[in-house]
C-alpha cells in the first residue's frame, strides 16, 4: 500500500470549502513519550540500574513484556480516529533505552502487522534514554538521519551530556519532509537549559529550510515546557494562530488547546501541562482563508485520550495511566499522552 487511507472530504465540511467534492489523502504524524522503555539488561556506561531485576523498580521479563504490549497498542491506535486500521505514517518517540527495545517494540503484533520500522542513533544521555522515529515504510521513506548534539553553553556544564536533536529526513506523499525529535532537559534543570535547547533546535530547523525551502519541517518532542513558555513561544517562535505565523516562525496548535481548552498531555498536582508538542513550518499551513491542498498541508491536531490510557482510581485518577506509582507497578502505559497532527493532500 503506497498511500494512506483515501478519504473523501465533503464540501460541507466547515474547515474546507470548495466548489465541488474533492478527494484527499490523509496522513498522521505523531509523538509519544514512552516513559522509560528499558529492557532488563545493563547497558555499559549507562545509569540504568533502576530498571534491572534487582533495581528499585524490580524490572523483570514480565514487566518488560507487558510494557511492550501496552506501548505497541497505544502506538498502533494513534491516528486511527481519522485513519482506521492504518494509523500514523511516522511517530517520534522519547525515553527509549536502545535499539533492542525498539526492535522488540516493532515486533509486537499491532505494529508488526503494519511492518513498522525504526531509525535510532545511540545518544550520550547518562540514564541511557534516547529519541527515535517509528515509521510505516509503505507511507514514509527515510532519506537520512543524524543526531545533532545538545551543546551546553556554560563552562560549568562542560562535562554534562543530554539528549540531542534526532533529525530524520524523508519522503511523505512524494514530498520532502524533515522530522526533528526532541526531549529537552527536565524541569529540575531550570528554564535556561530548555531555552538554550529551543534556540539550538531553531538553528537546525533554519538550516534545513535554507537548504530546501520546500521541505516540510516538524519539530516534535517532550519539551518539558508548555507552549506558552519562553522556550517554545519566544525561542522557537511557536505561534498559537495560523495567520500569525511568519516566514521565520512555526505553528504550535497545542498552545490554544492548553490556554483556551485546558487540555494537556500530563498531569501534575491535579493540573494539566502540555509538554508533548508538534510544531510545523509555515509551508504546511493554509493562511488567510486559503484552502490549497495541492501539497501537504496541516488539517487538525489531537491529543490521543484513549480511555485505557487514563488512570481510573488512586492518587493519579483522571491523569495518564503510568507504569509505576509510588514504587507500585500499575502495568500502565506512560505518564504522558500521545499527540498527532493530521495532514491532507488533494488527489490528482
GROMACS .gro file of C-alpha atoms in nm, residues 29 166-170 175-182 201-220 236 249-251 278-285 296 298 341 343:
model
   50
   29UNK     CA    1   0.234   1.230   1.220
  166UNK     CA    2   1.730   1.345   1.634
  167UNK     CA    3   1.675   1.465   1.279
  168UNK     CA    4   1.517   1.244   1.013
  169UNK     CA    5   1.489   1.350   0.650
  170UNK     CA    6   1.234   1.153   0.450
  175UNK     CA    7   0.728   1.538  -0.074
  176UNK     CA    8   1.043   1.612   0.123
  177UNK     CA    9   0.973   1.626   0.496
  178UNK     CA   10   1.204   1.652   0.794
  179UNK     CA   11   1.115   1.545   1.149
  180UNK     CA   12   1.321   1.669   1.444
  181UNK     CA   13   1.253   1.458   1.755
  182UNK     CA   14   1.349   1.612   2.089
  201UNK     CA   15   1.651   2.338   1.753
  202UNK     CA   16   1.567   2.658   1.567
  203UNK     CA   17   1.917   2.663   1.417
  204UNK     CA   18   1.868   2.306   1.295
  205UNK     CA   19   1.525   2.391   1.154
  206UNK     CA   20   1.652   2.706   0.982
  207UNK     CA   21   1.945   2.520   0.825
  208UNK     CA   22   1.707   2.259   0.680
  209UNK     CA   23   1.486   2.525   0.525
  210UNK     CA   24   1.786   2.720   0.397
  211UNK     CA   25   1.897   2.410   0.209
  212UNK     CA   26   1.548   2.324   0.082
  213UNK     CA   27   1.278   2.592   0.131
  214UNK     CA   28   1.013   2.342   0.016
  215UNK     CA   29   1.092   2.090   0.288
  216UNK     CA   30   0.803   2.044   0.533
  217UNK     CA   31   0.953   2.054   0.884
  218UNK     CA   32   0.804   1.908   1.202
  219UNK     CA   33   0.963   1.983   1.539
  220UNK     CA   34   0.825   1.741   1.797
  236UNK     CA   35   1.135   2.850   1.888
  249UNK     CA   36   0.810   3.121   1.281
  250UNK     CA   37   0.641   2.787   1.345
  251UNK     CA   38   0.280   2.699   1.415
  278UNK     CA   39   0.444   1.901   1.732
  279UNK     CA   40   0.526   2.234   1.569
  280UNK     CA   41   0.516   2.293   1.194
  281UNK     CA   42   0.693   2.512   0.942
  282UNK     CA   43   0.489   2.779   0.758
  283UNK     CA   44   0.480   2.585   0.429
  284UNK     CA   45   0.249   2.330   0.598
  285UNK     CA   46  -0.018   2.593   0.658
  296UNK     CA   47   0.079   1.851   0.208
  298UNK     CA   48  -0.199   2.080   0.812
  341UNK     CA   49  -0.125   1.607   1.368
  343UNK     CA   50  -0.224   1.635   0.705
   0.00000   0.00000   0.00000
